[in-house]
Amino acid sequence: MSALHKKFGSDYQVVTTTSSSHQKDKRRKRQRFVDKNGRCNVQHGNLGGETSRYLSDLFTTLVDLKWRWNLFIFILTYTVAWLFMASMWWVIAYIRGDLYRTHDEKYTPCVANLYNFPSAFLFFIETEATIGYGHRYITDKCPEGIILFLFQSILGSIVDAFLIGCMFIKMSQPKKRAETLMFSENAAISMRDGKLTLMFRVGNLRNSHMVSAQIRCKLLKSRQTPEGEFLPLDQLELDVGFSTGADQLFLVSPLTICHVIDTKSPFYELSQRSMQTEQFEIVVILEGIVETTGYKGSRSLFLL
């Protein structure tokens, strides 16, 4: 409450509803295409090769995963890669017989002071993390070790670029930034400037601005074409000032977004009674560039 007054001033108030109206709204609640928080309730089914399609775009698939799965894949990939490369160094030492001639001062092994698998793992970590060789180091008497060293460097760079890039993109997504973008709980229809207008409000709680903020509205409604085809989720654009530039927002204070119900509006032929019984949704999409990160994001919500 204090944050709202600090940002928007004392002229703006939070209106609470009674328990009876809340129960009435709860009874009228039904499954929506888009929830109030912007989550889309769509599940795809009966698609051939769906798994292969997701794997073909592996980077985006990893970015879209939840954080717990990202961390699990991050740890698992590095663990498997480290154990595999350490095993390769141990296999080279085992085939060359370095493990049995560690105390022979006249013999030059592939990797000095490599006795077993733990020492091979430690040598790999020193190489991969560029810590610097100390007690263990590679010698010039091992061409297969040099080739494995080059392969390890290339593979390590690819894994680092892929996983760290994925984590960076996921952390840069301003999903939590949308929590401080507030929309009206409901929309209202009344006269404004002599015209019947559908109105709702949007506000930004943070002092950091959204650059190039633009708002769009979509009407989702099922309809039947003259040819008899049924369209379960037909999308219609609601004009909220595209022709006049009113859709370009400057969110320093709460703004009222208006859609004039004229002859071009999908609501023109609907009465008050039909508006209450008609099955449709209005989805509001607010897009903009986050000032602090420069990342372009969007905020969607179900309005009606």
Short mmCIF file of C-alpha atoms in Angstrom, two decimals:
data_model
loop_
_atom_site.label_atom_id
_atom_site.label_comp_id
_atom_site.label_asym_id
_atom_site.label_seq_id
_atom_site.Cartn_x
_atom_site.Cartn_y
_atom_site.Cartn_z
CA MET A 1 0.00 0.00 0.00
CA SER A 2 2.77 2.43 0.92
CA ALA A 3 4.57 1.64 -2.33
CA LEU A 4 1.45 2.57 -4.33
CA HIS A 5 1.03 5.89 -2.53
CA LYS A 6 4.72 6.69 -2.85
CA LYS A 7 4.70 6.03 -6.58
CA PHE A 8 1.26 7.28 -7.64
CA GLY A 9 0.36 9.78 -4.93
CA SER A 10 -2.54 10.02 -2.54
CA ASP A 11 -5.10 10.55 -5.32
CA TYR A 12 -5.00 6.86 -6.23
CA GLN A 13 -6.66 4.40 -3.92
CA VAL A 14 -6.89 0.63 -3.71
CA VAL A 15 -10.53 -0.47 -3.86
CA THR A 16 -11.42 -3.70 -2.08
CA THR A 17 -14.52 -5.76 -2.78
CA THR A 18 -16.82 -7.43 -0.29
CA SER A 19 -16.77 -11.12 0.38
CA SER A 20 -20.12 -11.62 -1.37
CA SER A 21 -18.87 -10.09 -4.61
CA HIS A 22 -15.69 -12.13 -4.31
CA GLN A 23 -17.73 -15.32 -3.99
CA LYS A 24 -19.84 -14.27 -6.94
CA ASP A 25 -16.74 -13.74 -9.07
CA LYS A 26 -15.38 -17.07 -7.90
CA ARG A 27 -18.55 -18.84 -9.02
CA ARG A 28 -18.29 -17.23 -12.43
CA LYS A 29 -14.64 -18.22 -12.81
CA ARG A 30 -13.96 -20.54 -15.71
CA GLN A 31 -11.02 -21.87 -17.63
CA ARG A 32 -9.29 -19.10 -19.55
CA PHE A 33 -7.01 -18.97 -22.55
CA VAL A 34 -4.68 -16.57 -20.70
CA ASP A 35 -4.56 -16.20 -16.90
CA LYS A 36 -4.31 -12.91 -15.05
CA ASN A 37 -0.58 -13.47 -14.54
CA GLY A 38 -0.03 -13.87 -18.29
CA ARG A 39 0.39 -17.66 -18.29
CA CYS A 40 -1.09 -19.21 -21.42
CA ASN A 41 -3.22 -22.29 -20.76
CA VAL A 42 -2.47 -24.15 -23.97
CA GLN A 43 -1.21 -27.71 -24.26
CA HIS A 44 -0.26 -29.19 -27.60
CA GLY A 45 -1.21 -32.76 -28.35
CA ASN A 46 -1.19 -35.33 -31.16
CA LEU A 47 1.88 -33.80 -32.75
CA GLY A 48 4.28 -36.13 -34.52
CA GLY A 49 7.93 -35.76 -33.61
CA GLU A 50 7.31 -33.18 -30.90
CA THR A 51 10.35 -34.22 -28.87
CA SER A 52 12.68 -34.02 -31.88
CA ARG A 53 11.40 -30.54 -32.66
CA TYR A 54 12.28 -29.33 -29.17
CA LEU A 55 15.70 -30.99 -29.33
CA SER A 56 16.43 -29.40 -32.71
CA ASP A 57 16.22 -26.02 -30.94
CA LEU A 58 18.08 -27.15 -27.85
CA PHE A 59 19.29 -23.72 -26.74
CA THR A 60 15.79 -22.20 -26.60
CA THR A 61 14.49 -25.36 -24.94
CA LEU A 62 17.06 -25.02 -22.15
CA VAL A 63 16.26 -21.34 -21.69
CA ASP A 64 12.54 -22.09 -21.36
CA LEU A 65 13.08 -24.81 -18.73
CA LYS A 66 12.51 -24.13 -15.06
CA TRP A 67 15.47 -23.11 -12.95
CA ARG A 68 15.74 -26.45 -11.14
CA TRP A 69 16.10 -28.30 -14.44
CA ASN A 70 18.59 -25.75 -15.73
CA LEU A 71 20.78 -26.17 -12.65
CA PHE A 72 20.47 -29.95 -12.85
CA ILE A 73 21.54 -30.00 -16.53
CA PHE A 74 24.31 -27.49 -15.80
CA ILE A 75 25.81 -29.64 -13.01
CA LEU A 76 25.23 -32.92 -14.84
CA THR A 77 26.87 -31.74 -18.07
CA TYR A 78 30.00 -30.49 -16.35
CA THR A 79 30.24 -33.58 -14.14
CA VAL A 80 29.94 -35.98 -17.09
CA ALA A 81 32.39 -33.96 -19.20
CA TRP A 82 34.95 -33.83 -16.38
CA LEU A 83 34.71 -37.54 -15.62
CA PHE A 84 34.94 -38.42 -19.32
CA MET A 85 38.03 -36.32 -19.97
CA ALA A 86 39.69 -37.51 -16.76
CA SER A 87 39.04 -41.08 -17.90
CA MET A 88 40.72 -40.32 -21.24
CA TRP A 89 43.88 -39.11 -19.47
CA TRP A 90 43.82 -42.18 -17.23
CA VAL A 91 43.39 -44.50 -20.26
CA ILE A 92 46.39 -42.93 -22.02
CA ALA A 93 48.51 -43.37 -18.89
CA TYR A 94 47.30 -46.96 -18.51
CA ILE A 95 48.01 -47.94 -22.15
CA ARG A 96 51.47 -46.38 -22.08
CA GLY A 97 52.27 -48.08 -18.78
CA ASP A 98 52.86 -44.80 -16.93
CA LEU A 99 50.92 -46.02 -13.91
CA TYR A 100 53.48 -48.79 -13.26
CA ARG A 101 56.63 -46.72 -13.81
CA THR A 102 55.92 -43.71 -11.65
CA HIS A 103 59.08 -44.23 -9.54
CA ASP A 104 61.40 -44.68 -12.53
CA GLU A 105 63.38 -41.44 -12.70
CA LYS A 106 64.78 -42.25 -16.17
CA TYR A 107 61.32 -42.75 -17.71
CA THR A 108 59.39 -39.76 -19.11
CA PRO A 109 55.63 -40.31 -18.76
CA CYS A 110 52.87 -38.57 -20.69
CA VAL A 111 51.78 -36.70 -17.58
CA ALA A 112 54.24 -36.38 -14.75
CA ASN A 113 53.14 -37.60 -11.31
CA LEU A 114 49.91 -39.22 -12.54
CA TYR A 115 49.40 -42.34 -10.43
CA ASN A 116 45.67 -43.21 -10.56
CA PHE A 117 42.25 -41.92 -11.59
CA PRO A 118 41.99 -39.25 -8.83
CA SER A 119 45.32 -37.79 -9.91
CA ALA A 120 44.14 -37.86 -13.55
CA PHE A 121 40.98 -36.03 -12.49
CA LEU A 122 42.98 -33.40 -10.63
CA PHE A 123 45.24 -32.91 -13.67
CA PHE A 124 42.19 -32.37 -15.88
CA ILE A 125 40.76 -29.79 -13.46
CA GLU A 126 44.07 -27.90 -13.46
CA THR A 127 44.03 -27.86 -17.26
CA GLU A 128 40.34 -27.01 -17.70
CA ALA A 129 40.23 -24.30 -15.05
CA THR A 130 43.61 -22.86 -16.17
CA ILE A 131 44.81 -22.98 -12.57
CA GLY A 132 48.38 -23.60 -13.66
CA TYR A 133 50.48 -26.75 -13.59
CA GLY A 134 52.36 -27.56 -10.42
CA HIS A 135 53.15 -31.09 -9.34
CA ARG A 136 51.46 -32.60 -12.46
CA TYR A 137 52.18 -31.44 -15.99
CA ILE A 138 52.12 -32.78 -19.54
CA THR A 139 55.43 -33.65 -21.25
CA ASP A 140 56.53 -33.41 -24.89
CA LYS A 141 57.09 -37.20 -25.17
CA CYS A 142 53.37 -37.90 -25.61
CA PRO A 143 51.83 -36.92 -28.99
CA GLU A 144 48.49 -38.53 -28.10
CA GLY A 145 48.40 -36.44 -24.93
CA ILE A 146 48.97 -33.26 -26.95
CA ILE A 147 46.08 -34.18 -29.27
CA LEU A 148 43.84 -34.90 -26.26
CA PHE A 149 44.91 -31.60 -24.72
CA LEU A 150 43.79 -29.70 -27.86
CA PHE A 151 40.50 -31.64 -27.98
CA GLN A 152 39.89 -30.88 -24.31
CA SER A 153 40.47 -27.16 -24.81
CA ILE A 154 38.05 -26.98 -27.74
CA LEU A 155 35.39 -29.09 -26.03
CA GLY A 156 35.67 -27.09 -22.81
CA SER A 157 35.23 -23.80 -24.67
CA ILE A 158 32.12 -25.10 -26.46
CA VAL A 159 30.54 -26.40 -23.25
CA ASP A 160 31.31 -23.16 -21.40
CA ALA A 161 29.91 -20.98 -24.17
CA PHE A 162 26.73 -23.04 -24.46
CA LEU A 163 25.88 -23.49 -20.78
CA ILE A 164 27.06 -20.11 -19.49
CA GLY A 165 25.33 -18.38 -22.41
CA CYS A 166 22.13 -20.24 -21.60
CA MET A 167 22.29 -19.25 -17.93
CA PHE A 168 23.05 -15.63 -18.81
CA ILE A 169 20.09 -15.37 -21.20
CA LYS A 170 17.79 -16.94 -18.61
CA MET A 171 18.92 -14.54 -15.89
CA SER A 172 18.50 -11.59 -18.28
CA GLN A 173 14.85 -12.33 -18.96
CA PRO A 174 12.78 -9.69 -17.14
CA LYS A 175 9.97 -12.02 -16.08
CA LYS A 176 9.96 -10.68 -12.53
CA ARG A 177 9.97 -7.15 -13.91
CA ALA A 178 6.41 -7.77 -15.06
CA GLU A 179 5.33 -8.19 -11.43
CA THR A 180 5.61 -4.42 -10.95
CA LEU A 181 3.43 -3.66 -13.98
CA MET A 182 -0.11 -3.35 -12.67
CA PHE A 183 -3.31 -3.64 -14.68
CA SER A 184 -6.93 -3.07 -13.79
CA GLU A 185 -8.64 -6.01 -12.16
CA ASN A 186 -11.60 -5.38 -14.48
CA ALA A 187 -12.43 -3.23 -17.46
CA ALA A 188 -15.25 -0.67 -17.59
CA ILE A 189 -17.50 0.62 -20.35
CA SER A 190 -18.79 4.18 -20.08
CA MET A 191 -19.08 7.42 -22.02
CA ARG A 192 -15.93 9.44 -22.58
CA ASP A 193 -15.76 12.48 -24.85
CA GLY A 194 -19.23 11.65 -26.06
CA LYS A 195 -18.29 8.14 -27.21
CA LEU A 196 -18.99 4.74 -25.71
CA THR A 197 -15.57 3.53 -24.59
CA LEU A 198 -14.04 0.38 -23.14
CA MET A 199 -11.41 1.44 -20.59
CA PHE A 200 -8.83 -0.11 -18.29
CA ARG A 201 -5.77 1.18 -16.50
CA VAL A 202 -2.09 0.27 -16.47
CA GLY A 203 0.68 1.52 -14.20
CA ASN A 204 4.37 1.01 -13.49
CA LEU A 205 5.44 0.74 -9.84
CA ARG A 206 9.17 1.09 -10.44
CA ASN A 207 11.01 4.36 -11.00
CA SER A 208 12.94 2.79 -13.88
CA HIS A 209 11.05 3.41 -17.09
CA MET A 210 10.09 1.09 -19.90
CA VAL A 211 11.48 2.46 -23.14
CA SER A 212 9.33 2.29 -26.29
CA ALA A 213 6.39 0.83 -24.37
CA GLN A 214 3.56 -0.23 -26.66
CA ILE A 215 0.22 -1.76 -25.77
CA ARG A 216 -1.99 -4.02 -27.87
CA CYS A 217 -5.32 -5.72 -27.23
CA LYS A 218 -6.61 -8.95 -28.69
CA LEU A 219 -10.18 -10.20 -28.60
CA LEU A 220 -10.38 -13.99 -28.43
CA LYS A 221 -13.76 -15.28 -29.44
CA SER A 222 -15.14 -18.33 -31.18
CA ARG A 223 -17.12 -17.74 -34.36
CA GLN A 224 -18.48 -19.54 -37.38
CA THR A 225 -17.68 -18.45 -40.92
CA PRO A 226 -20.33 -18.12 -43.65
CA GLU A 227 -18.93 -21.35 -45.11
CA GLY A 228 -19.77 -23.21 -41.90
CA GLU A 229 -16.22 -23.46 -40.52
CA PHE A 230 -15.99 -23.15 -36.73
CA LEU A 231 -13.06 -21.08 -35.40
CA PRO A 232 -12.66 -21.82 -31.66
CA LEU A 233 -10.11 -19.06 -30.96
CA ASP A 234 -10.51 -16.35 -33.54
CA GLN A 235 -8.30 -13.34 -32.79
CA LEU A 236 -9.47 -9.81 -33.48
CA GLU A 237 -7.44 -6.66 -32.94
CA LEU A 238 -8.92 -3.99 -30.68
CA ASP A 239 -7.91 -0.47 -31.62
CA VAL A 240 -6.43 1.26 -28.56
CA GLY A 241 -4.98 4.21 -30.42
CA PHE A 242 -2.90 2.68 -33.19
CA SER A 243 -4.01 5.28 -35.73
CA THR A 244 -3.38 8.21 -33.38
CA GLY A 245 -0.23 6.92 -31.65
CA ALA A 246 -2.00 6.54 -28.29
CA ASP A 247 -0.74 2.96 -28.10
CA GLN A 248 2.80 4.31 -27.51
CA LEU A 249 2.93 4.74 -23.74
CA PHE A 250 5.01 6.87 -21.40
CA LEU A 251 4.48 5.09 -18.09
CA VAL A 252 5.46 7.67 -15.50
CA SER A 253 1.99 7.52 -13.93
CA PRO A 254 -1.06 5.26 -14.32
CA LEU A 255 -2.67 5.60 -17.74
CA THR A 256 -6.18 4.83 -18.89
CA ILE A 257 -6.25 2.80 -22.10
CA CYS A 258 -9.35 3.40 -24.22
CA HIS A 259 -11.03 1.47 -27.00
CA VAL A 260 -13.85 3.38 -28.70
CA ILE A 261 -16.86 1.17 -29.44
CA ASP A 262 -17.79 2.42 -32.90
CA THR A 263 -18.94 0.70 -36.07
CA LYS A 264 -15.48 -0.83 -36.52
CA SER A 265 -15.40 -2.33 -33.02
CA PRO A 266 -16.26 -6.02 -32.46
CA PHE A 267 -18.47 -4.89 -29.54
CA TYR A 268 -20.64 -2.57 -31.63
CA GLU A 269 -23.48 -5.06 -32.12
CA LEU A 270 -23.40 -6.39 -28.54
CA SER A 271 -25.88 -5.23 -25.93
CA GLN A 272 -25.27 -5.02 -22.19
CA ARG A 273 -26.98 -8.36 -21.63
CA SER A 274 -25.05 -10.10 -24.40
CA MET A 275 -21.78 -8.65 -23.08
CA GLN A 276 -22.43 -10.44 -19.78
CA THR A 277 -23.33 -13.77 -21.36
CA GLU A 278 -21.02 -13.81 -24.39
CA GLN A 279 -17.99 -16.13 -24.21
CA PHE A 280 -14.91 -14.08 -25.08
CA GLU A 281 -11.63 -12.85 -23.64
CA ILE A 282 -9.61 -9.68 -23.99
CA VAL A 283 -5.85 -10.19 -23.80
CA VAL A 284 -3.71 -7.11 -23.18
CA ILE A 285 -0.08 -7.23 -24.32
CA LEU A 286 2.36 -4.61 -23.07
CA GLU A 287 5.78 -4.62 -24.75
CA GLY A 288 8.79 -2.49 -24.00
CA ILE A 289 12.52 -2.36 -23.36
CA VAL A 290 13.63 -2.57 -19.74
CA GLU A 291 15.72 0.51 -19.06
CA THR A 292 18.15 -1.11 -16.61
CA THR A 293 19.00 -4.18 -18.71
CA GLY A 294 18.14 -3.15 -22.26
CA TYR A 295 16.22 -6.40 -22.66
CA LYS A 296 12.96 -6.34 -24.60
CA GLY A 297 10.12 -8.07 -22.82
CA SER A 298 6.35 -8.27 -22.79
CA ARG A 299 3.55 -8.62 -20.26
CA SER A 300 0.31 -10.32 -21.10
CA LEU A 301 -2.80 -10.77 -19.03
CA PHE A 302 -6.40 -11.80 -19.26
CA LEU A 303 -8.69 -8.83 -18.78
CA LEU A 304 -12.30 -9.95 -19.16
#
